[in-house]
PDB file of C-alpha atoms in Angstrom:
ATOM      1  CA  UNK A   1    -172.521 -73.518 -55.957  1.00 48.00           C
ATOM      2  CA  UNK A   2    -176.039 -72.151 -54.430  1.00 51.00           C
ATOM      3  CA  UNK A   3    -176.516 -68.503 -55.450  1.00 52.00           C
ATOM      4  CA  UNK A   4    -180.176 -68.724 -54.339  1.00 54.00           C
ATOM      5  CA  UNK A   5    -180.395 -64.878 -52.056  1.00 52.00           C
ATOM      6  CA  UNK A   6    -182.950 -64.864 -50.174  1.00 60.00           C
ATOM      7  CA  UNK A   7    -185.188 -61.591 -50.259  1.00 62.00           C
ATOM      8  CA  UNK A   8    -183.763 -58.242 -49.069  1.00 60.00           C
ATOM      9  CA  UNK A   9    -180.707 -59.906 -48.093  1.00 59.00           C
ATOM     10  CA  UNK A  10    -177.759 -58.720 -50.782  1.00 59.00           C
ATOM     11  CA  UNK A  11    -175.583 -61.161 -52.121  1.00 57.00           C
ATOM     12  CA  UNK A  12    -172.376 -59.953 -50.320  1.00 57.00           C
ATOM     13  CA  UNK A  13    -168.398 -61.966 -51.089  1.00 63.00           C
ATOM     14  CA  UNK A  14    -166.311 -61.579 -48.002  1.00 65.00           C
ATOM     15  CA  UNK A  15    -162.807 -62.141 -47.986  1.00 68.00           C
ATOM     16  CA  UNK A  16    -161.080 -65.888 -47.395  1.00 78.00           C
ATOM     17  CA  UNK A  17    -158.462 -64.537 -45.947  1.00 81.00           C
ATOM     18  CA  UNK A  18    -157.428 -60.950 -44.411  1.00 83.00           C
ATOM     19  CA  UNK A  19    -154.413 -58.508 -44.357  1.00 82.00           C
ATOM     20  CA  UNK A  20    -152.835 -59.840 -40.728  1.00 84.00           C
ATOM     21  CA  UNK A  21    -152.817 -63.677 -42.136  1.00 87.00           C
ATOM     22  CA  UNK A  22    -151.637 -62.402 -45.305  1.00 86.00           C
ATOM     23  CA  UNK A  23    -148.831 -60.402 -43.351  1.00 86.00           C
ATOM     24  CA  UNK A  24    -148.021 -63.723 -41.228  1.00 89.00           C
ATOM     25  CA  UNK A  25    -148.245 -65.957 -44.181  1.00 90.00           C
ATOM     26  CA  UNK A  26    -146.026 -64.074 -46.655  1.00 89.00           C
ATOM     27  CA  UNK A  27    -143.947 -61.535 -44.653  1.00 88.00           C
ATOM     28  CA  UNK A  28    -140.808 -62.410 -45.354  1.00 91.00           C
ATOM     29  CA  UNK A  29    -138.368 -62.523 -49.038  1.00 91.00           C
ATOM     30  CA  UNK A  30    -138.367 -66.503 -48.643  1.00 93.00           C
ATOM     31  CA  UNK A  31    -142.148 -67.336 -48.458  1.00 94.00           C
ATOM     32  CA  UNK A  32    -142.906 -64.836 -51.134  1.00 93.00           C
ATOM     33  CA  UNK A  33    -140.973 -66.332 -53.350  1.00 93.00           C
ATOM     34  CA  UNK A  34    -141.942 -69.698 -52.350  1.00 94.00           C
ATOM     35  CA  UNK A  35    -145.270 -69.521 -53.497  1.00 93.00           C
ATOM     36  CA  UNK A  36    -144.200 -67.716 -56.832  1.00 93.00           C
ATOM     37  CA  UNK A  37    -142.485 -70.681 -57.579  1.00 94.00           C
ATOM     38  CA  UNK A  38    -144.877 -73.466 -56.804  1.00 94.00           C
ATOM     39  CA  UNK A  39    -147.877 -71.681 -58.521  1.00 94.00           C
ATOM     40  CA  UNK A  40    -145.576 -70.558 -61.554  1.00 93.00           C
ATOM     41  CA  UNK A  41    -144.036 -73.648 -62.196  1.00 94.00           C
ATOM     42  CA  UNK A  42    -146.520 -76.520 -59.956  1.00 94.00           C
ATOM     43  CA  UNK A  43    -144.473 -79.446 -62.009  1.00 93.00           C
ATOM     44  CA  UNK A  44    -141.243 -78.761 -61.756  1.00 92.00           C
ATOM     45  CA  UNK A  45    -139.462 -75.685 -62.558  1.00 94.00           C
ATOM     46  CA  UNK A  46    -138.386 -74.737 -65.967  1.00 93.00           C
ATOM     47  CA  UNK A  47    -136.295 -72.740 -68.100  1.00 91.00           C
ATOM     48  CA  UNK A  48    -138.403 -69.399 -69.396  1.00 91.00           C
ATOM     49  CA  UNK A  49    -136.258 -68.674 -71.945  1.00 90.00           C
ATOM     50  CA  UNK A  50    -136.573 -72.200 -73.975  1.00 89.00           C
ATOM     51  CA  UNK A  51    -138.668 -74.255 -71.276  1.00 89.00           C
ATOM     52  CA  UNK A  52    -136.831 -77.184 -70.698  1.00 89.00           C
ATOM     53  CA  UNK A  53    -136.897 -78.897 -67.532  1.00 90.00           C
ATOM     54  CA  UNK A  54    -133.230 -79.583 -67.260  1.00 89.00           C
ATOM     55  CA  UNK A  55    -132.348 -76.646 -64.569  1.00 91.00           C
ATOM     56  CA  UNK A  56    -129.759 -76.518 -61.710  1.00 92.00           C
ATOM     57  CA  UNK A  57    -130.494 -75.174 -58.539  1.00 93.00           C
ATOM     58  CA  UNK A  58    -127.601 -72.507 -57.654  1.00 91.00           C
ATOM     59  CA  UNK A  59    -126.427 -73.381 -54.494  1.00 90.00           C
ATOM     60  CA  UNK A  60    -125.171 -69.763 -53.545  1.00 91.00           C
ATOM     61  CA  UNK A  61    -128.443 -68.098 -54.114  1.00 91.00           C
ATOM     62  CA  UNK A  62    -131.711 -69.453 -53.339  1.00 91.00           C
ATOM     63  CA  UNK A  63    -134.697 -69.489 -55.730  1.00 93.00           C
ATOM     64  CA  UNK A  64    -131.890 -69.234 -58.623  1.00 94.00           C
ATOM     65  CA  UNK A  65    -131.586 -71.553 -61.196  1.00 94.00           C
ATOM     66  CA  UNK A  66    -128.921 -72.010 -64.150  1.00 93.00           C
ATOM     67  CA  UNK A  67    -130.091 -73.851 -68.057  1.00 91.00           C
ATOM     68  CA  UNK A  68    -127.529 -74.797 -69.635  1.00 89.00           C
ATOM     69  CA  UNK A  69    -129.571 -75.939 -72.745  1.00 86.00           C
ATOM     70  CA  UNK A  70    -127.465 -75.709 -76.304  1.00 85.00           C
ATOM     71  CA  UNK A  71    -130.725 -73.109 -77.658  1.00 83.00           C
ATOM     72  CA  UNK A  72    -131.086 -71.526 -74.787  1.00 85.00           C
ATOM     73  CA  UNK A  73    -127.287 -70.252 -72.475  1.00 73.00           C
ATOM     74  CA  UNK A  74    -125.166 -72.546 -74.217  1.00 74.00           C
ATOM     75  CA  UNK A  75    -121.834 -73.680 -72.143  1.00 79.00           C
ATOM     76  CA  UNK A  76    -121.973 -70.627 -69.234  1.00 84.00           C
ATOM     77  CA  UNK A  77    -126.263 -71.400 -68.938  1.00 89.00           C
ATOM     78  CA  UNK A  78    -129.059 -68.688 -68.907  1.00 92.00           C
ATOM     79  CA  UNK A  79    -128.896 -67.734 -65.217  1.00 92.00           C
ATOM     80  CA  UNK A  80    -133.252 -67.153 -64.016  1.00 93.00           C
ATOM     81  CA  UNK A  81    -134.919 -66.724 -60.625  1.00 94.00           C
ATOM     82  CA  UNK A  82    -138.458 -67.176 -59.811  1.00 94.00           C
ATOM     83  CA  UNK A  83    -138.954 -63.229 -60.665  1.00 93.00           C
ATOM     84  CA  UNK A  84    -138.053 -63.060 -64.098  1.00 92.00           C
ATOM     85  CA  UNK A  85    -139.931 -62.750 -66.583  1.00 92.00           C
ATOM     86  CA  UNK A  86    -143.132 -61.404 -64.258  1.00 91.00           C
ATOM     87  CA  UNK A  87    -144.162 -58.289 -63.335  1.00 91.00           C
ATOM     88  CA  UNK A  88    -142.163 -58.597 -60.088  1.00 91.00           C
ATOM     89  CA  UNK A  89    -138.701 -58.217 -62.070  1.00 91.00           C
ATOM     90  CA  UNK A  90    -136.377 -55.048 -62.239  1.00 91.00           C
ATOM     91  CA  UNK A  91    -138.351 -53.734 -58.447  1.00 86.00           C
ATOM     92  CA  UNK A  92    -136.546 -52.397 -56.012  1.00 85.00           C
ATOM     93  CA  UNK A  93    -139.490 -53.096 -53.257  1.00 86.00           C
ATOM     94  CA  UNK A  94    -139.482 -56.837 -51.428  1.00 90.00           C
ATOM     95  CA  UNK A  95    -142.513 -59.243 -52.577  1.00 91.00           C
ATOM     96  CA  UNK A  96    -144.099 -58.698 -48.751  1.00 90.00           C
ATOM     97  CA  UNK A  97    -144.698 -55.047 -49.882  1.00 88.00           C
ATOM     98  CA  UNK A  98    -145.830 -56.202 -53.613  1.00 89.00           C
ATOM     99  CA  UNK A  99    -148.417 -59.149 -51.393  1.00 89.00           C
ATOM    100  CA  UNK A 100    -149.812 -56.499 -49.085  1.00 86.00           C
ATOM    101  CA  UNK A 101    -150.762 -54.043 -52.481  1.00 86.00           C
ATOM    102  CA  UNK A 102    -152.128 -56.662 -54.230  1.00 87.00           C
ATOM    103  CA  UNK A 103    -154.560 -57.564 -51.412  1.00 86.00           C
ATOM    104  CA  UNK A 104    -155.054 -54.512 -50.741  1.00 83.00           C
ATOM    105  CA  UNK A 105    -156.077 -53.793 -54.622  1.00 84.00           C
ATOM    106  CA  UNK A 106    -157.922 -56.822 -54.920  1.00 83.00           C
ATOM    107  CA  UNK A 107    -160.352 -56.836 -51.563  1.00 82.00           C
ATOM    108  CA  UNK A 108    -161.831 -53.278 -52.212  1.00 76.00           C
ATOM    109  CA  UNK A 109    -165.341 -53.255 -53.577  1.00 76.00           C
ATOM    110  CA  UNK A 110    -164.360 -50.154 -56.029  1.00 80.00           C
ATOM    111  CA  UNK A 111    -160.331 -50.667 -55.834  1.00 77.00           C
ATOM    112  CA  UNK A 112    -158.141 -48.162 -54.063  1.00 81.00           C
ATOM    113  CA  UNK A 113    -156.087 -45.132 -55.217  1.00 83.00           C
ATOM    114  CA  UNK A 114    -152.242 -45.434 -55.596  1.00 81.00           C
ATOM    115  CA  UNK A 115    -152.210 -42.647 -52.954  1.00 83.00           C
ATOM    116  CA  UNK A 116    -154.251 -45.039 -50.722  1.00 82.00           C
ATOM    117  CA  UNK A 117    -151.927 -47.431 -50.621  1.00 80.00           C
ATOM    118  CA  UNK A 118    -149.277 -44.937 -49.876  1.00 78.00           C
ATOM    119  CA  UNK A 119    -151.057 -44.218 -47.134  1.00 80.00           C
ATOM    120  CA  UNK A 120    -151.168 -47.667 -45.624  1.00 76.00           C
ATOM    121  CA  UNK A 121    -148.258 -49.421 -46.877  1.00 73.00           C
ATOM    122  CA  UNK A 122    -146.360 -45.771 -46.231  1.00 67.00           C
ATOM    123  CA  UNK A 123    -143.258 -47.480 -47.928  1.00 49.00           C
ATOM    124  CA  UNK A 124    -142.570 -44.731 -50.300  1.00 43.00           C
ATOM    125  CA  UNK A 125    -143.502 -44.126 -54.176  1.00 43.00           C
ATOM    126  CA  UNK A 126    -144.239 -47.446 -54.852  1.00 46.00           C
ATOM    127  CA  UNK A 127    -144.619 -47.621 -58.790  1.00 49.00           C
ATOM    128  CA  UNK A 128    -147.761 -49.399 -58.905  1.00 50.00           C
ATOM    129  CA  UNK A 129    -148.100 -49.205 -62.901  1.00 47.00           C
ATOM    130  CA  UNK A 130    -146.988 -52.856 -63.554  1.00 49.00           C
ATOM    131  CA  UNK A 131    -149.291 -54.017 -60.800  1.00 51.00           C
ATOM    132  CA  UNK A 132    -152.597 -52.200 -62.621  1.00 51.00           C
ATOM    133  CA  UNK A 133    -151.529 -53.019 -65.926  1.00 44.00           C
ATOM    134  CA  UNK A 134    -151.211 -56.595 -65.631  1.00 48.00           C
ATOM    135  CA  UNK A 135    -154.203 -56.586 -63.150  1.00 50.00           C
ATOM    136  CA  UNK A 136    -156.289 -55.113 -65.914  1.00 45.00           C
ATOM    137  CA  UNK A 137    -157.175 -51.678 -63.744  1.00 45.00           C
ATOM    138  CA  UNK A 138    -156.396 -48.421 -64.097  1.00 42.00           C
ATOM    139  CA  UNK A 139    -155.337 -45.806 -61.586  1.00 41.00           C
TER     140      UNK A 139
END
């Protein structure tokens, strides 16, 4: 990668992607959680409780598994979906409001308020704590 600036000329990241293709991309429940899943588990999903590979894919409910490892459920299984166990779990929001924030909180220069975002995802009190705490910024 060249770094080389040439004089007067700042150095200056833009973003790869913006807000409306993020919007498109991930807008709906199904897509979010499609892309949790591949970049959580990109070999083949597994149990977070005991990690074994041996899951089953509930039919009823998509993005739902069931391990029904001896250490881990036993005979009824430890019932997962992509969400648990991340800071996604226990929200009451959908993962197309949680994408938009997190763009939104990673493309500003100096970050952006909680009240910000209000402002432009104007969704309600979104509790944005879990968000800045795993992303290592403070509100």
């Amino acid at each position: 990668m060249d770094t080389t600036v040439e004089a007067g000329k700042p150095l200056t990241t833009q973003p790869s992607i913006t807000l409306a293709q993020v919007l498109n991309m991930y807008g709906e429940e199904n897509a979010c959680k499609g892309l949790l899943r591949d970049q959580r588990w990109p070999n083949g999903v597994e149990c977070p409780r005991c990690h074994s590979k041996v899951v089953y894919l509930l039919r009823s409910k998509p993005f739902h598994w069931v391990c029904k490892n001896k250490d881990c459920g036993g005979r009824n299984g430890y019932r997962f979906s992509v969400i648990t166990k991340t800071i996604f779990e226990n929200t009451n929001y959908p993962l197309a409001t949680w994408f938009e924030v997190i763009y939104l909180m990673t493309q500003g220069k100096k970050g952006i308020s909680a009240l910000q975002i209000h402002r432009q995802i104007k969704s309600g009190d979104i509790g944005l704590r879990g968000i800045c705490v795993s992303a290592s910024v403070r509100l």
